[in-house]
Short mmCIF file of C-alpha atoms in Angstrom, two decimals:
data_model
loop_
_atom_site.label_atom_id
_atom_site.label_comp_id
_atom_site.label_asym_id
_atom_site.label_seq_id
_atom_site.Cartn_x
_atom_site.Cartn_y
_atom_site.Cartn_z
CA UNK A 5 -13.52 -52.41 51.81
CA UNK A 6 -12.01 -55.11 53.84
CA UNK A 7 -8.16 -54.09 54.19
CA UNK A 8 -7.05 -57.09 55.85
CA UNK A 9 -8.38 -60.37 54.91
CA UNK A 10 -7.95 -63.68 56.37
CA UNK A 11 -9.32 -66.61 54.75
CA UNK A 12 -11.47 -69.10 56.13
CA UNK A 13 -13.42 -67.34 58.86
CA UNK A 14 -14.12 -70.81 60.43
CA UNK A 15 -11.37 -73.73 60.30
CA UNK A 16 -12.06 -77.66 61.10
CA UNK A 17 -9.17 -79.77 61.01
CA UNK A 18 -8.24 -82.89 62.97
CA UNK A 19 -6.13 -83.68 65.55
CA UNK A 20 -2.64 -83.42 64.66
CA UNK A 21 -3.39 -82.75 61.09
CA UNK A 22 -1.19 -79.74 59.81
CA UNK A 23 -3.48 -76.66 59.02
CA UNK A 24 -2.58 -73.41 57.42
CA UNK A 25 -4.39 -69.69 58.21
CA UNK A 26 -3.93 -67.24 55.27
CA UNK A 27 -3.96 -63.04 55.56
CA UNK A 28 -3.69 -61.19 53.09
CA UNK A 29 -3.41 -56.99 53.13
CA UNK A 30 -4.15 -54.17 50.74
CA UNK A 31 -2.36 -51.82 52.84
CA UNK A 32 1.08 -51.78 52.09
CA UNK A 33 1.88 -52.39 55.51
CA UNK A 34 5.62 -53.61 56.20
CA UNK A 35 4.97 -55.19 59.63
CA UNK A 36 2.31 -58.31 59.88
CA UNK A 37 1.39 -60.01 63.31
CA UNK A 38 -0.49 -63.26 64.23
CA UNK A 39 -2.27 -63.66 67.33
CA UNK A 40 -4.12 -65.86 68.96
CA UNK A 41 -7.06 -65.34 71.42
CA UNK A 42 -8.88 -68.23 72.94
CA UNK A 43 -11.62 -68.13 74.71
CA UNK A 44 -12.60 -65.48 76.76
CA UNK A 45 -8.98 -64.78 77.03
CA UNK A 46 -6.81 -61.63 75.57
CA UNK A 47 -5.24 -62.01 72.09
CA UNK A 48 -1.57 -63.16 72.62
CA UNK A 49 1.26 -62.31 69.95
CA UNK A 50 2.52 -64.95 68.28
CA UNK A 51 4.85 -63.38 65.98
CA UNK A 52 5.43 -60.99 63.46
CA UNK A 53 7.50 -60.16 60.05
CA UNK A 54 8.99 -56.91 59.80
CA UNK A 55 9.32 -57.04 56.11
CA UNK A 56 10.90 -60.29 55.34
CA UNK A 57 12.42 -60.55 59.05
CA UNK A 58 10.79 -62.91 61.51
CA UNK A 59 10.24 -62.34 65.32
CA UNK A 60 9.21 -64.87 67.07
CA UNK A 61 7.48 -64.43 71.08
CA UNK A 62 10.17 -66.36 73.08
CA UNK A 63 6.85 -68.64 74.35
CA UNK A 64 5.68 -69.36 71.19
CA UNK A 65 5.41 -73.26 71.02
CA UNK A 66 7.46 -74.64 67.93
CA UNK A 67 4.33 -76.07 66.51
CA UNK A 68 3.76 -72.52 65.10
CA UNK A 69 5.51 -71.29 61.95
CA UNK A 70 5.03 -68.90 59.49
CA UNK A 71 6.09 -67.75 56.14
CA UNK A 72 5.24 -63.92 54.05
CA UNK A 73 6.49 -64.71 50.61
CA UNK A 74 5.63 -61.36 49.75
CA UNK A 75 4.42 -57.93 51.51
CA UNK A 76 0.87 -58.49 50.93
CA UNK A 77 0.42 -61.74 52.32
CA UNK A 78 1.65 -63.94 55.41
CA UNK A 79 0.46 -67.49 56.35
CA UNK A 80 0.14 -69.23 59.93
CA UNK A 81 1.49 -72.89 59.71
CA UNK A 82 -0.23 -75.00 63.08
CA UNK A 83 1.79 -78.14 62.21
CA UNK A 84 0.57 -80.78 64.22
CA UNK A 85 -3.01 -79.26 66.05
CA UNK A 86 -3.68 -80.35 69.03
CA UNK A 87 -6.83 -79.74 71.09
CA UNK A 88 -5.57 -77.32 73.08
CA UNK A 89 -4.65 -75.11 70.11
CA UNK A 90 -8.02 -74.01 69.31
CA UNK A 91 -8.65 -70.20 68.59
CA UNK A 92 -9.51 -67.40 67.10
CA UNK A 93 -6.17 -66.24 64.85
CA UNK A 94 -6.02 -62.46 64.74
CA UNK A 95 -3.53 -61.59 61.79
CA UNK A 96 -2.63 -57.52 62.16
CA UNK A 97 -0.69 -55.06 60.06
CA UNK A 98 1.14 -52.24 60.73
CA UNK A 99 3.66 -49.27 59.39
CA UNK A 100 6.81 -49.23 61.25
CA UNK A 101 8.57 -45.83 60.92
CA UNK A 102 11.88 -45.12 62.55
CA UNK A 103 10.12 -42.47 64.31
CA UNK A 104 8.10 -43.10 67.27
CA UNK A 105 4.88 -41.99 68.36
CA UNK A 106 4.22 -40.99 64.57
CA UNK A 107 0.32 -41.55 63.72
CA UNK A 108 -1.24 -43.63 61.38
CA UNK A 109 1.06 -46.59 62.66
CA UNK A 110 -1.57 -48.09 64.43
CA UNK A 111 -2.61 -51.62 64.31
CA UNK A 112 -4.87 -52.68 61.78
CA UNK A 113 -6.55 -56.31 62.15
CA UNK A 114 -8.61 -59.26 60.01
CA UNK A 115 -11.78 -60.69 61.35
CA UNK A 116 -9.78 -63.77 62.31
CA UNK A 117 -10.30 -67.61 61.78
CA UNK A 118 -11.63 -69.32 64.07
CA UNK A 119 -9.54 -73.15 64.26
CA UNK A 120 -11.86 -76.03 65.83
CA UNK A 121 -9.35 -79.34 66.16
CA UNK A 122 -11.35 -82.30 66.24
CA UNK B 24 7.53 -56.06 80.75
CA UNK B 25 4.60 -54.43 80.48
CA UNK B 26 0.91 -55.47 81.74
CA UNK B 27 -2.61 -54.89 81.19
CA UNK B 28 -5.37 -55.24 84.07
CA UNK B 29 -8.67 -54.83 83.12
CA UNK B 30 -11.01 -55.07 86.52
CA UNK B 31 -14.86 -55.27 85.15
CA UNK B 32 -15.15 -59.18 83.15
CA UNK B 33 -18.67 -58.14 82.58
CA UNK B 34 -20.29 -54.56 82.74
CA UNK B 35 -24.15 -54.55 82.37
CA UNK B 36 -25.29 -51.12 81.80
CA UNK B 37 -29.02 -50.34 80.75
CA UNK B 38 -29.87 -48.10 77.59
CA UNK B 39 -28.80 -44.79 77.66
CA UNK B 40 -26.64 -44.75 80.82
CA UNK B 41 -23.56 -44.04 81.24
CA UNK B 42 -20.29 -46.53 81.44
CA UNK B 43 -17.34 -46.26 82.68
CA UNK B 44 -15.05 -49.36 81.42
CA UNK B 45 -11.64 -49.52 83.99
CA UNK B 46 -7.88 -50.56 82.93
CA UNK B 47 -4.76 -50.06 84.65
CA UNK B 48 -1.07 -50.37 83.26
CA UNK B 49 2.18 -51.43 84.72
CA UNK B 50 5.43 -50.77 82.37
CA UNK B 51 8.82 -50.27 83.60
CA UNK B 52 8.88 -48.09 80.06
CA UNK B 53 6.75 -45.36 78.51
CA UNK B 54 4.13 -47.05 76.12
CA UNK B 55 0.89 -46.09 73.82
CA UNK B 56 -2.32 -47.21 75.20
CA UNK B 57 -5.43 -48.37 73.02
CA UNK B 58 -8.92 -49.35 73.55
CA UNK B 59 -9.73 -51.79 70.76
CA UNK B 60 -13.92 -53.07 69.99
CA UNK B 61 -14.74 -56.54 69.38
CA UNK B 62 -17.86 -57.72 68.22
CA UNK B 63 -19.23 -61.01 68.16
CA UNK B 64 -16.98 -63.48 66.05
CA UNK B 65 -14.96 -60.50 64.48
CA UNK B 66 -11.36 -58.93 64.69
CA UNK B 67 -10.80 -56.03 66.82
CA UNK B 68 -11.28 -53.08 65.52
CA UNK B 69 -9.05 -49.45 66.76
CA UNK B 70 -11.77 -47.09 69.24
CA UNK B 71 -9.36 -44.94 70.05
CA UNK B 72 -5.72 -44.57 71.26
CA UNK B 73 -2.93 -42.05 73.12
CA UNK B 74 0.63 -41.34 71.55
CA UNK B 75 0.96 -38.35 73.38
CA UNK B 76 -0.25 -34.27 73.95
CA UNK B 77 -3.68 -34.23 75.49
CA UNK B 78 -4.64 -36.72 77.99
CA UNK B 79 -8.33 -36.75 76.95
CA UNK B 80 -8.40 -38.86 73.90
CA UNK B 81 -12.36 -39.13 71.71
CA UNK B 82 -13.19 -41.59 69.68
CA UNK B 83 -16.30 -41.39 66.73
CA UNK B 84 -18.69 -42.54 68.69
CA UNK B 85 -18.68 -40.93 71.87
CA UNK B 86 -16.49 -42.86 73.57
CA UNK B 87 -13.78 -40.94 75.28
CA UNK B 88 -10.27 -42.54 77.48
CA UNK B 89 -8.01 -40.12 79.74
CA UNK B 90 -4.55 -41.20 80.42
CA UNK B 91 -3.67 -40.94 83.85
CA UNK B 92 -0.02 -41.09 84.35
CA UNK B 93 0.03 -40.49 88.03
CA UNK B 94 -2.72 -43.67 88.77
CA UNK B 95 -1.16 -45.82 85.34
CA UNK B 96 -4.71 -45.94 84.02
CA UNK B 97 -6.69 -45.46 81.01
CA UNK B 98 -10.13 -45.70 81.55
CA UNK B 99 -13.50 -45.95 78.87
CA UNK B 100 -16.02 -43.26 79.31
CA UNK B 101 -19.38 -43.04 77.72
CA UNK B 102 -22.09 -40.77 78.79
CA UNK B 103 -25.07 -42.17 77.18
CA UNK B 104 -24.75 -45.96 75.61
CA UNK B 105 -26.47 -47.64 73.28
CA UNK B 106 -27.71 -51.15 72.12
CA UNK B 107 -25.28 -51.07 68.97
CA UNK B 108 -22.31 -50.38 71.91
CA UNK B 109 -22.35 -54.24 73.29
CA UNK B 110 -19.30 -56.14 72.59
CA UNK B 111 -15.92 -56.86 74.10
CA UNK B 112 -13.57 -53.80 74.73
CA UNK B 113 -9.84 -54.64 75.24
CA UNK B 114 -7.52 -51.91 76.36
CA UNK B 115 -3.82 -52.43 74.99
CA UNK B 116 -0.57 -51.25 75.46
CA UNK B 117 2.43 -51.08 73.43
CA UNK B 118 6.09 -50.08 74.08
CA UNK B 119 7.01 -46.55 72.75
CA UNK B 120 10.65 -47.92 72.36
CA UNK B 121 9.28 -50.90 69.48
CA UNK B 122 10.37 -48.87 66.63
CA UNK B 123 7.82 -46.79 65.34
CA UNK B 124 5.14 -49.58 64.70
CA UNK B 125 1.99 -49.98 67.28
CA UNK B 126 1.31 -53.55 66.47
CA UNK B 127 3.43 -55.61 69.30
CA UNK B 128 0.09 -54.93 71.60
CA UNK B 129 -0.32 -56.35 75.22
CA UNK B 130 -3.92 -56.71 75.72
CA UNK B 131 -6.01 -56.65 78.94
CA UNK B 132 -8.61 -59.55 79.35
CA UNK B 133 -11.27 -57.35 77.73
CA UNK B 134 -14.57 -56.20 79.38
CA UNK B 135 -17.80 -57.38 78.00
CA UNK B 136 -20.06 -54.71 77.49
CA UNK B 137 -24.26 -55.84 77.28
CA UNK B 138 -26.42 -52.71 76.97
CA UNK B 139 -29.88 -53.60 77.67
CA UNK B 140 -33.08 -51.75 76.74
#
C-alpha cells in the first residue's frame, strides 16, 4: 500500500518547457519535502511545506517552485528545464511534533520521478 | 552545518560475507542519524535510524549501525549478506534542534552495495 505516491515515475519534457512533478500522501503527514538526486550524487533538499508554510533551501535556484493546496498533496513546478536539471525528484513526508527525538517522525519517501530534459 | 562522509563509493562483497558499510558525521549540533536503502530506480526507503538510548541500533533484516559519539560515526554492519541486499545505502543526518520532524535529511554520497554469488 503505496503511502506516498508521486506521479509519473519517468518525465520527458523539453528544454525550457515548464514541467510539473505531483506527490500525493495517505499519511496525514503535516511536513512534505522535495529533493532532488542526480546522478550518482546524494539527494539534496529542495524545500519543504510545514503545513501551508514554505521553506525554501537558501541555494535553491528560482526556477523551482512549489505549491500544497491541501495536506495530502504538494506539486514541484521546474519552470523553465534546462539540461542540467535532470533528476530523480524524491518527494518525502513527515510528522513534525514540538517534541524532539519523538518516534514515528521519521521520513517517509515516493519512488520518485525521474525528469529527462531534451 | 552539518555533513555526511561516506568513504566506500562501491563495496563488492561475495554471498554470505560479511559487510561493513562506513560513514562519518561532522555537526557543530546534536543530530539523528539514518541509514536509508535504495534500490534500482526507486525512493529510499528507512533501514534503520538512532534518536537516542542504546547505541546499537537493528534493523529487520539483519542489518545493524552503532553510533559512535567519540569517532562521529555510524557505521552498517551485516554479518552474512545476501543477493536481495544490493543496492545503494545512504547514511543521513538530521538536526535534533529542526522541530520534532526527521525529514530536513543531509545525506552522504551513498555506498553501492553488489553482493555476488
Amino acid at each position: 500500500d503505496a503511502m506516498v505516491i508521486q506521479n509519473p515515475r519517468y518525465q520527458v519534457t523539453q528544454f525550457g518547457k515548464p514541467v510539473t512533478l505531483s506527490c500525493s500522501q495517505t499519511l496525514n503527514h503535516n511536513v512534505m519535502y522535495w529533493y532532488q538526486q542526480k546522478s550518482s550524487q546524494a539527494p539534496k533538499l529542495l524545500f519543504h511545506y510545514y503545513d501551508k508554510d514554505f521553506n525554501n533551501e537558501a541555494d535553491t535556484p528560482d526556477n523551482f517552485q512549489s505549491r500544497r493546496p491541501n495536506t495530502s498533496f504538494c506539486f514541484l513546478d521546474i519552470r523553465s528545464p534546462g539540461l542540467g536539471d535532470a533528476a530523480m525528484y524524491l518527494c518525502a513526508t513527515s510528522r513534525e511534533t514540538v517534541t524532539t527525538g519523538q518516534d514515528n517522525t521519521e521520513a517517509f519517501f515516493g519512488q520518485g520521478t525521474r525528469l529527462t530534459v531534451v | 552545518a552539518q555533513s555526511v562522509t561516506q568513504l566506500d563509493s562501491q563495496v563488492p562483497v561475495f554471498e554470505e560475507a560479511p559487510v561493513e558499510l562506513r560513514c562519518n558525521y561532522s555537526s557543530s549540533v546534536s543530530v539523528y542519524l539514518f541509514w536509508y536503502v535504495q534500490y534500482p530506480n526507486q525512493g529510499l526507503q528507512l533501514l534503520l535510524k538512532y534518536l537516542s538510548g542504546s547505541t546499537l541500533v537493528e534493523s529487520i533484516n539483519g542489518f545493524e549501525a552503532e553510533f559512535n559519539k567519540s569517532q562521529t560515526s555510524f557505521h552498517l554492519r551485516k554479518p552474512s549478506v545476501h543477493i536481495s541486499d544490493t543496492a545503494e545505502y545512504f547514511c543521513a543526518v538530521s538536526d535534533q534542534n529542526y522541530g520534532g520532524s526527521q525529514g530536513n535529511l543531509i545525506f552522504g554520497k551513498g555506498t553501492k552495495l553488489s553482493v555476488k554469488p
